[in-house]
Amino acid sequence: MNSTTGGSRAAPEAAMAAQVPHSDRRLVAARRALVARGVHLVPAAVTTSLLGVANETWERFRAHWDELGPDTYAAEQGTCRLRRYGRFAWSAATDRVRLLPRADFVQPENSNPLYIGVSRTLEPLTESFAADPVLRAALRLLGQVATALDDPAEWIAKVHPFRVIASEDANGLPTPEGRHRDGVTLVSSLLIGRHNAAGGESAVFDPDGRRLLTITLDEPGTLLLGDDRRTLHSVSAIRPVDRSHPAYRDVLVVTFAPG
Ligand SMILES: [Fe+2]
């Protein structure tokens, strides 16, 4: 079950990324923009620079998406989606990321309309994924973004690697629930990769339904940030460009909420 990539083989450049200074002007700009608009797009070059990820490191991280498990709940909606799920604690005071015990995924009321009150049992993150220095660096970076929105003593980060698959016969729905919120403070989507996929347009709305941002995440490392308390989001279906082959879209969705 574990990845062959080996979480213990921490790439030095990724390990260095744990110390993104709060004063980094790109981080400061992202925090400011998120507070001002409720949504912000971080270009891939900025994200990977902040994470300190070299090309070979990214490829190693990307390989975790070849080891996801079936999402039986999405399958009930007719969508082929693979995923895993894990929870971490992070505090600004210590900047320490701590993996929490396995638990079902439950979304609060006033969030995802398909799954309110539904406890979903999902495949856990592999050990190597949970320990991957790129994931740990991403959690620290997102934690520093989240503190622009709120300042609890501890945050709970929920980590969802997703692969949505489309075929000639069936579009792939990244968000089968349609437009929704996740019932958290910060919601983020990091594009890991796309293959043979058209569509997959991300849209973010204010509570009155006004469209704040529409973007197709197409460059690996592009990071979409949203203040989930005052926005809703959705992603349109993907379909194969070459209809004789399947298409897929890989993303890492991470949410932050007060612990
Ligand atoms: Fe969502």
PDB file of C-alpha atoms and ligand atoms in Angstrom:
ATOM      1  CA  MET A   1       0.000   0.000   0.000  1.00  0.00           C
ATOM      2  CA  ASN A   2       2.835   2.333   0.733  1.00  0.00           C
ATOM      3  CA  SER A   3       4.326   4.414  -1.996  1.00  0.00           C
ATOM      4  CA  THR A   4       7.560   3.299  -3.553  1.00  0.00           C
ATOM      5  CA  THR A   5       8.751   6.857  -3.374  1.00  0.00           C
ATOM      6  CA  GLY A   6       9.761   6.580   0.287  1.00  0.00           C
ATOM      7  CA  GLY A   7       8.810   9.398   2.614  1.00  0.00           C
ATOM      8  CA  SER A   8      12.013   9.012   4.571  1.00  0.00           C
ATOM      9  CA  ARG A   9      14.085  10.054   1.577  1.00  0.00           C
ATOM     10  CA  ALA A  10      13.460  13.697   2.202  1.00  0.00           C
ATOM     11  CA  ALA A  11      14.683  15.862  -0.625  1.00  0.00           C
ATOM     12  CA  PRO A  12      16.933  18.517   0.903  1.00  0.00           C
ATOM     13  CA  GLU A  13      15.381  21.318  -1.102  1.00  0.00           C
ATOM     14  CA  ALA A  14      11.915  20.343   0.142  1.00  0.00           C
ATOM     15  CA  ALA A  15      13.115  20.016   3.719  1.00  0.00           C
ATOM     16  CA  MET A  16      14.448  23.556   3.479  1.00  0.00           C
ATOM     17  CA  ALA A  17      11.010  24.714   2.436  1.00  0.00           C
ATOM     18  CA  ALA A  18       9.684  24.181   5.954  1.00  0.00           C
ATOM     19  CA  GLN A  19      11.010  27.610   6.817  1.00  0.00           C
ATOM     20  CA  VAL A  20       9.140  29.936   4.496  1.00  0.00           C
ATOM     21  CA  PRO A  21       9.567  33.209   6.356  1.00  0.00           C
ATOM     22  CA  HIS A  22       6.367  34.999   7.311  1.00  0.00           C
ATOM     23  CA  SER A  23       7.883  38.093   5.782  1.00  0.00           C
ATOM     24  CA  ASP A  24       8.348  36.547   2.316  1.00  0.00           C
ATOM     25  CA  ARG A  25       6.820  39.198   0.081  1.00  0.00           C
ATOM     26  CA  ARG A  26       5.023  36.609  -2.066  1.00  0.00           C
ATOM     27  CA  LEU A  27       3.414  35.058   0.999  1.00  0.00           C
ATOM     28  CA  VAL A  28       2.502  38.481   2.341  1.00  0.00           C
ATOM     29  CA  ALA A  29       0.911  39.362  -1.014  1.00  0.00           C
ATOM     30  CA  ALA A  30      -1.092  36.116  -1.107  1.00  0.00           C
ATOM     31  CA  ARG A  31      -2.388  36.634   2.435  1.00  0.00           C
ATOM     32  CA  ARG A  32      -3.360  40.206   1.674  1.00  0.00           C
ATOM     33  CA  ALA A  33      -5.130  39.298  -1.574  1.00  0.00           C
ATOM     34  CA  LEU A  34      -7.046  36.455   0.060  1.00  0.00           C
ATOM     35  CA  VAL A  35      -8.282  38.718   2.835  1.00  0.00           C
ATOM     36  CA  ALA A  36      -9.269  41.433   0.364  1.00  0.00           C
ATOM     37  CA  ARG A  37     -11.127  39.277  -2.182  1.00  0.00           C
ATOM     38  CA  GLY A  38     -11.890  35.985  -0.440  1.00  0.00           C
ATOM     39  CA  VAL A  39     -10.102  34.147  -3.246  1.00  0.00           C
ATOM     40  CA  HIS A  40      -6.597  34.212  -4.665  1.00  0.00           C
ATOM     41  CA  LEU A  41      -4.666  32.309  -7.310  1.00  0.00           C
ATOM     42  CA  VAL A  42      -0.988  31.621  -6.676  1.00  0.00           C
ATOM     43  CA  PRO A  43       0.931  30.957  -9.915  1.00  0.00           C
ATOM     44  CA  ALA A  44       2.761  27.656 -10.170  1.00  0.00           C
ATOM     45  CA  ALA A  45       6.189  29.281 -10.242  1.00  0.00           C
ATOM     46  CA  VAL A  46       5.461  31.087  -6.982  1.00  0.00           C
ATOM     47  CA  THR A  47       4.041  28.008  -5.246  1.00  0.00           C
ATOM     48  CA  THR A  48       6.911  25.738  -6.210  1.00  0.00           C
ATOM     49  CA  SER A  49       9.425  28.420  -5.252  1.00  0.00           C
ATOM     50  CA  LEU A  50       7.790  28.898  -1.847  1.00  0.00           C
ATOM     51  CA  LEU A  51       7.768  25.126  -1.368  1.00  0.00           C
ATOM     52  CA  GLY A  52      11.342  24.833  -2.611  1.00  0.00           C
ATOM     53  CA  VAL A  53      10.353  22.060  -5.013  1.00  0.00           C
ATOM     54  CA  ALA A  54      12.691  21.086  -7.842  1.00  0.00           C
ATOM     55  CA  ASN A  55      11.378  19.220 -10.897  1.00  0.00           C
ATOM     56  CA  GLU A  56      12.542  15.787  -9.731  1.00  0.00           C
ATOM     57  CA  THR A  57      11.038  16.377  -6.299  1.00  0.00           C
ATOM     58  CA  TRP A  58       7.722  17.302  -7.851  1.00  0.00           C
ATOM     59  CA  GLU A  59       7.744  14.127  -9.938  1.00  0.00           C
ATOM     60  CA  ARG A  60       8.323  12.060  -6.810  1.00  0.00           C
ATOM     61  CA  PHE A  61       5.449  13.837  -5.056  1.00  0.00           C
ATOM     62  CA  ARG A  62       3.182  13.439  -8.089  1.00  0.00           C
ATOM     63  CA  ALA A  63       3.688   9.671  -8.037  1.00  0.00           C
ATOM     64  CA  HIS A  64       1.528   9.416  -4.892  1.00  0.00           C
ATOM     65  CA  TRP A  65      -1.463  10.081  -7.152  1.00  0.00           C
ATOM     66  CA  ASP A  66      -0.810   6.738  -8.861  1.00  0.00           C
ATOM     67  CA  GLU A  67      -1.604   5.035  -5.544  1.00  0.00           C
ATOM     68  CA  LEU A  68      -5.013   6.388  -4.592  1.00  0.00           C
ATOM     69  CA  GLY A  69      -8.003   4.252  -3.616  1.00  0.00           C
ATOM     70  CA  PRO A  70     -11.558   4.159  -4.968  1.00  0.00           C
ATOM     71  CA  ASP A  71     -14.079   6.756  -3.787  1.00  0.00           C
ATOM     72  CA  THR A  72     -17.181   4.613  -3.373  1.00  0.00           C
ATOM     73  CA  TYR A  73     -19.270   7.636  -2.381  1.00  0.00           C
ATOM     74  CA  ALA A  74     -18.507   9.439  -5.648  1.00  0.00           C
ATOM     75  CA  ALA A  75     -19.149   6.170  -7.502  1.00  0.00           C
ATOM     76  CA  GLU A  76     -22.703   6.227  -6.108  1.00  0.00           C
ATOM     77  CA  GLN A  77     -23.094   9.535  -7.959  1.00  0.00           C
ATOM     78  CA  GLY A  78     -21.790   7.956 -11.162  1.00  0.00           C
ATOM     79  CA  THR A  79     -18.361   9.575 -10.945  1.00  0.00           C
ATOM     80  CA  CYS A  80     -15.060   7.722 -11.174  1.00  0.00           C
ATOM     81  CA  ARG A  81     -12.891   9.386  -8.565  1.00  0.00           C
ATOM     82  CA  LEU A  82      -9.897   8.090  -6.615  1.00  0.00           C
ATOM     83  CA  ARG A  83      -8.769   9.567  -3.322  1.00  0.00           C
ATOM     84  CA  ARG A  84      -7.214   9.179   0.099  1.00  0.00           C
ATOM     85  CA  TYR A  85      -7.750  11.177   3.277  1.00  0.00           C
ATOM     86  CA  GLY A  86      -5.749  12.269   6.297  1.00  0.00           C
ATOM     87  CA  ARG A  87      -5.835  14.845   9.097  1.00  0.00           C
ATOM     88  CA  PHE A  88      -3.041  16.920  10.566  1.00  0.00           C
ATOM     89  CA  ALA A  89      -2.715  19.442  13.371  1.00  0.00           C
ATOM     90  CA  TRP A  90      -0.648  22.586  12.913  1.00  0.00           C
ATOM     91  CA  SER A  91      -0.088  25.624  15.113  1.00  0.00           C
ATOM     92  CA  ALA A  92       1.471  28.927  14.200  1.00  0.00           C
ATOM     93  CA  ALA A  93       3.274  29.042  17.543  1.00  0.00           C
ATOM     94  CA  THR A  94       5.324  25.899  16.907  1.00  0.00           C
ATOM     95  CA  ASP A  95       5.073  25.556  13.098  1.00  0.00           C
ATOM     96  CA  ARG A  96       4.928  21.811  13.798  1.00  0.00           C
ATOM     97  CA  VAL A  97       2.846  19.489  11.597  1.00  0.00           C
ATOM     98  CA  ARG A  98       1.412  16.458  13.429  1.00  0.00           C
ATOM     99  CA  LEU A  99      -0.434  13.552  11.777  1.00  0.00           C
ATOM    100  CA  LEU A 100      -3.672  12.777  13.605  1.00  0.00           C
ATOM    101  CA  PRO A 101      -5.207   9.301  14.053  1.00  0.00           C
ATOM    102  CA  ARG A 102      -7.386   7.944  11.285  1.00  0.00           C
ATOM    103  CA  ALA A 103     -11.008   9.075  11.425  1.00  0.00           C
ATOM    104  CA  ASP A 104     -14.027   9.162   9.149  1.00  0.00           C
ATOM    105  CA  PHE A 105     -14.553  12.291   7.101  1.00  0.00           C
ATOM    106  CA  VAL A 106     -17.587  14.283   8.247  1.00  0.00           C
ATOM    107  CA  GLN A 107     -18.579  17.669   6.870  1.00  0.00           C
ATOM    108  CA  PRO A 108     -20.490  20.152   9.012  1.00  0.00           C
ATOM    109  CA  GLU A 109     -23.948  21.510   8.378  1.00  0.00           C
ATOM    110  CA  ASN A 110     -24.266  24.397   5.929  1.00  0.00           C
ATOM    111  CA  SER A 111     -21.551  22.910   3.768  1.00  0.00           C
ATOM    112  CA  ASN A 112     -21.538  20.133   1.184  1.00  0.00           C
ATOM    113  CA  PRO A 113     -25.222  19.393   0.426  1.00  0.00           C
ATOM    114  CA  LEU A 114     -24.585  15.783  -0.645  1.00  0.00           C
ATOM    115  CA  TYR A 115     -22.894  14.698   2.523  1.00  0.00           C
ATOM    116  CA  ILE A 116     -24.325  16.618   5.490  1.00  0.00           C
ATOM    117  CA  GLY A 117     -24.554  14.171   8.381  1.00  0.00           C
ATOM    118  CA  VAL A 118     -22.808  11.466   6.368  1.00  0.00           C
ATOM    119  CA  SER A 119     -19.732   9.863   7.871  1.00  0.00           C
ATOM    120  CA  ARG A 120     -17.472   8.766   5.049  1.00  0.00           C
ATOM    121  CA  THR A 121     -14.855   6.057   5.599  1.00  0.00           C
ATOM    122  CA  LEU A 122     -11.995   6.734   3.182  1.00  0.00           C
ATOM    123  CA  GLU A 123      -8.656   5.101   2.475  1.00  0.00           C
ATOM    124  CA  PRO A 124      -5.952   6.735   4.642  1.00  0.00           C
ATOM    125  CA  LEU A 125      -2.900   8.464   3.249  1.00  0.00           C
ATOM    126  CA  THR A 126      -0.001   6.116   2.672  1.00  0.00           C
ATOM    127  CA  GLU A 127       2.764   6.434   5.226  1.00  0.00           C
ATOM    128  CA  SER A 128       5.118   7.830   2.630  1.00  0.00           C
ATOM    129  CA  PHE A 129       2.593  10.428   1.508  1.00  0.00           C
ATOM    130  CA  ALA A 130       1.848  11.534   5.064  1.00  0.00           C
ATOM    131  CA  ALA A 131       5.578  11.932   5.703  1.00  0.00           C
ATOM    132  CA  ASP A 132       6.453  13.487   2.343  1.00  0.00           C
ATOM    133  CA  PRO A 133       8.426  16.714   2.855  1.00  0.00           C
ATOM    134  CA  VAL A 134       6.530  18.397   0.025  1.00  0.00           C
ATOM    135  CA  LEU A 135       3.225  17.706   1.775  1.00  0.00           C
ATOM    136  CA  ARG A 136       4.666  18.898   5.076  1.00  0.00           C
ATOM    137  CA  ALA A 137       5.971  22.068   3.422  1.00  0.00           C
ATOM    138  CA  ALA A 138       2.588  22.636   1.764  1.00  0.00           C
ATOM    139  CA  LEU A 139       0.827  22.289   5.112  1.00  0.00           C
ATOM    140  CA  ARG A 140       3.152  24.831   6.718  1.00  0.00           C
ATOM    141  CA  LEU A 141       2.696  27.227   3.831  1.00  0.00           C
ATOM    142  CA  LEU A 142      -1.095  26.886   3.911  1.00  0.00           C
ATOM    143  CA  GLY A 143      -1.067  27.270   7.679  1.00  0.00           C
ATOM    144  CA  GLN A 144       0.681  30.592   7.271  1.00  0.00           C
ATOM    145  CA  VAL A 145      -1.970  31.585   4.740  1.00  0.00           C
ATOM    146  CA  ALA A 146      -4.769  30.469   7.087  1.00  0.00           C
ATOM    147  CA  THR A 147      -3.495  32.716   9.869  1.00  0.00           C
ATOM    148  CA  ALA A 148      -4.418  35.684   7.690  1.00  0.00           C
ATOM    149  CA  LEU A 149      -8.057  34.640   8.168  1.00  0.00           C
ATOM    150  CA  ASP A 150      -8.140  33.563  11.806  1.00  0.00           C
ATOM    151  CA  ASP A 151      -5.792  32.929  14.709  1.00  0.00           C
ATOM    152  CA  PRO A 152      -6.788  29.826  16.693  1.00  0.00           C
ATOM    153  CA  ALA A 153      -4.310  28.093  18.993  1.00  0.00           C
ATOM    154  CA  GLU A 154      -4.387  25.058  16.711  1.00  0.00           C
ATOM    155  CA  TRP A 155      -5.586  24.320  13.209  1.00  0.00           C
ATOM    156  CA  ILE A 156      -6.889  21.038  11.822  1.00  0.00           C
ATOM    157  CA  ALA A 157      -5.836  20.456   8.236  1.00  0.00           C
ATOM    158  CA  LYS A 158      -7.767  17.892   6.209  1.00  0.00           C
ATOM    159  CA  VAL A 159      -5.826  16.498   3.278  1.00  0.00           C
ATOM    160  CA  HIS A 160      -7.522  15.057   0.206  1.00  0.00           C
ATOM    161  CA  PRO A 161      -5.529  13.910  -2.803  1.00  0.00           C
ATOM    162  CA  PHE A 162      -8.015  13.366  -5.652  1.00  0.00           C
ATOM    163  CA  ARG A 163      -7.871  11.881  -9.153  1.00  0.00           C
ATOM    164  CA  VAL A 164     -10.970  12.318 -11.286  1.00  0.00           C
ATOM    165  CA  ILE A 165     -11.148  10.086 -14.346  1.00  0.00           C
ATOM    166  CA  ALA A 166     -13.145  10.587 -17.512  1.00  0.00           C
ATOM    167  CA  SER A 167     -13.656   8.224 -20.419  1.00  0.00           C
ATOM    168  CA  GLU A 168     -15.342   8.298 -23.780  1.00  0.00           C
ATOM    169  CA  ASP A 169     -18.542   7.135 -22.068  1.00  0.00           C
ATOM    170  CA  ALA A 170     -18.452   9.177 -18.872  1.00  0.00           C
ATOM    171  CA  ASN A 171     -17.331  12.674 -17.973  1.00  0.00           C
ATOM    172  CA  GLY A 172     -15.396  13.016 -14.733  1.00  0.00           C
ATOM    173  CA  LEU A 173     -16.963  15.271 -12.130  1.00  0.00           C
ATOM    174  CA  PRO A 174     -14.416  16.796  -9.716  1.00  0.00           C
ATOM    175  CA  THR A 175     -17.268  18.170  -7.582  1.00  0.00           C
ATOM    176  CA  PRO A 176     -20.303  15.898  -8.056  1.00  0.00           C
ATOM    177  CA  GLU A 177     -22.096  17.942  -5.389  1.00  0.00           C
ATOM    178  CA  GLY A 178     -21.968  21.062  -7.584  1.00  0.00           C
ATOM    179  CA  ARG A 179     -21.442  24.514  -6.102  1.00  0.00           C
ATOM    180  CA  HIS A 180     -20.736  24.182  -2.392  1.00  0.00           C
ATOM    181  CA  ARG A 181     -18.603  25.180   0.560  1.00  0.00           C
ATOM    182  CA  ASP A 182     -16.650  22.832   2.783  1.00  0.00           C
ATOM    183  CA  GLY A 183     -17.581  24.326   6.162  1.00  0.00           C
ATOM    184  CA  VAL A 184     -13.997  25.316   7.003  1.00  0.00           C
ATOM    185  CA  THR A 185     -11.947  28.528   7.120  1.00  0.00           C
ATOM    186  CA  LEU A 186      -9.427  28.051   4.310  1.00  0.00           C
ATOM    187  CA  VAL A 187      -9.983  25.821   1.300  1.00  0.00           C
ATOM    188  CA  SER A 188      -7.177  25.232  -1.180  1.00  0.00           C
ATOM    189  CA  SER A 189      -6.672  23.282  -4.402  1.00  0.00           C
ATOM    190  CA  LEU A 190      -3.170  22.543  -5.658  1.00  0.00           C
ATOM    191  CA  LEU A 191      -3.019  21.227  -9.200  1.00  0.00           C
ATOM    192  CA  ILE A 192      -0.783  18.164  -9.385  1.00  0.00           C
ATOM    193  CA  GLY A 193      -1.343  17.262 -13.016  1.00  0.00           C
ATOM    194  CA  ARG A 194      -3.721  16.719 -15.911  1.00  0.00           C
ATOM    195  CA  HIS A 195      -3.619  14.071 -18.616  1.00  0.00           C
ATOM    196  CA  ASN A 196      -5.611  14.172 -21.848  1.00  0.00           C
ATOM    197  CA  ALA A 197      -8.212  16.310 -20.043  1.00  0.00           C
ATOM    198  CA  ALA A 198     -10.368  19.140 -21.326  1.00  0.00           C
ATOM    199  CA  GLY A 199     -12.634  21.095 -19.003  1.00  0.00           C
ATOM    200  CA  GLY A 200     -12.162  21.109 -15.232  1.00  0.00           C
ATOM    201  CA  GLU A 201     -12.843  24.816 -14.861  1.00  0.00           C
ATOM    202  CA  SER A 202     -12.752  26.041 -11.260  1.00  0.00           C
ATOM    203  CA  ALA A 203     -15.242  28.738 -10.267  1.00  0.00           C
ATOM    204  CA  VAL A 204     -15.542  30.670  -7.005  1.00  0.00           C
ATOM    205  CA  PHE A 205     -18.667  32.632  -6.018  1.00  0.00           C
ATOM    206  CA  ASP A 206     -19.695  34.979  -3.269  1.00  0.00           C
ATOM    207  CA  PRO A 207     -22.739  34.035  -1.122  1.00  0.00           C
ATOM    208  CA  ASP A 208     -25.021  36.007  -3.468  1.00  0.00           C
ATOM    209  CA  GLY A 209     -23.905  33.937  -6.429  1.00  0.00           C
ATOM    210  CA  ARG A 210     -21.650  36.565  -7.986  1.00  0.00           C
ATOM    211  CA  ARG A 211     -18.724  34.955  -9.754  1.00  0.00           C
ATOM    212  CA  LEU A 212     -15.433  36.037  -8.181  1.00  0.00           C
ATOM    213  CA  LEU A 213     -13.024  33.935 -10.215  1.00  0.00           C
ATOM    214  CA  THR A 214     -13.061  31.440 -13.051  1.00  0.00           C
ATOM    215  CA  ILE A 215      -9.864  29.601 -13.844  1.00  0.00           C
ATOM    216  CA  THR A 216      -8.774  26.334 -15.351  1.00  0.00           C
ATOM    217  CA  LEU A 217      -5.871  25.044 -13.311  1.00  0.00           C
ATOM    218  CA  ASP A 218      -3.541  23.637 -15.933  1.00  0.00           C
ATOM    219  CA  GLU A 219       0.030  24.156 -14.763  1.00  0.00           C
ATOM    220  CA  PRO A 220       1.154  21.775 -12.014  1.00  0.00           C
ATOM    221  CA  GLY A 221       1.802  23.758  -8.861  1.00  0.00           C
ATOM    222  CA  THR A 222      -0.945  26.315  -9.448  1.00  0.00           C
ATOM    223  CA  LEU A 223      -2.648  26.930  -6.118  1.00  0.00           C
ATOM    224  CA  LEU A 224      -6.192  28.234  -5.666  1.00  0.00           C
ATOM    225  CA  LEU A 225      -6.957  29.688  -2.230  1.00  0.00           C
ATOM    226  CA  GLY A 226     -10.424  30.515  -0.904  1.00  0.00           C
ATOM    227  CA  ASP A 227     -11.935  31.894   2.293  1.00  0.00           C
ATOM    228  CA  ASP A 228     -14.562  29.172   2.676  1.00  0.00           C
ATOM    229  CA  ARG A 229     -16.583  31.242   5.136  1.00  0.00           C
ATOM    230  CA  ARG A 230     -17.557  33.746   2.453  1.00  0.00           C
ATOM    231  CA  THR A 231     -17.250  31.879  -0.848  1.00  0.00           C
ATOM    232  CA  LEU A 232     -18.604  28.810  -2.609  1.00  0.00           C
ATOM    233  CA  HIS A 233     -16.769  26.786  -5.239  1.00  0.00           C
ATOM    234  CA  SER A 234     -17.277  24.244  -7.967  1.00  0.00           C
ATOM    235  CA  VAL A 235     -15.287  22.559 -10.719  1.00  0.00           C
ATOM    236  CA  SER A 236     -16.774  21.640 -14.091  1.00  0.00           C
ATOM    237  CA  ALA A 237     -16.546  18.168 -15.608  1.00  0.00           C
ATOM    238  CA  ILE A 238     -13.501  16.920 -17.442  1.00  0.00           C
ATOM    239  CA  ARG A 239     -13.637  14.902 -20.653  1.00  0.00           C
ATOM    240  CA  PRO A 240     -10.943  13.255 -22.787  1.00  0.00           C
ATOM    241  CA  VAL A 241      -9.298  15.323 -25.501  1.00  0.00           C
ATOM    242  CA  ASP A 242      -8.462  12.087 -27.315  1.00  0.00           C
ATOM    243  CA  ARG A 243     -11.660  10.138 -26.768  1.00  0.00           C
ATOM    244  CA  SER A 244      -9.938   6.811 -27.352  1.00  0.00           C
ATOM    245  CA  HIS A 245      -8.025   7.217 -24.092  1.00  0.00           C
ATOM    246  CA  PRO A 246      -9.084   8.085 -20.542  1.00  0.00           C
ATOM    247  CA  ALA A 247      -8.451  11.520 -19.057  1.00  0.00           C
ATOM    248  CA  TYR A 248      -7.595  12.405 -15.509  1.00  0.00           C
ATOM    249  CA  ARG A 249      -7.082  15.444 -13.316  1.00  0.00           C
ATOM    250  CA  ASP A 250      -5.021  15.212 -10.109  1.00  0.00           C
ATOM    251  CA  VAL A 251      -5.363  17.760  -7.323  1.00  0.00           C
ATOM    252  CA  LEU A 252      -4.464  18.109  -3.677  1.00  0.00           C
ATOM    253  CA  VAL A 253      -7.309  19.686  -1.729  1.00  0.00           C
ATOM    254  CA  VAL A 254      -6.365  20.869   1.759  1.00  0.00           C
ATOM    255  CA  THR A 255      -8.714  22.622   4.171  1.00  0.00           C
ATOM    256  CA  PHE A 256      -7.893  24.416   7.410  1.00  0.00           C
ATOM    257  CA  ALA A 257     -10.325  24.940  10.275  1.00  0.00           C
ATOM    258  CA  PRO A 258      -9.810  25.826  13.945  1.00  0.00           C
ATOM    259  CA  GLY A 259      -9.043  22.793  16.084  1.00  0.00           C
TER     260      GLY A 259
HETATM  261 FE    FE B   1     -15.082  21.605  -1.801  1.00  0.00          FE
END
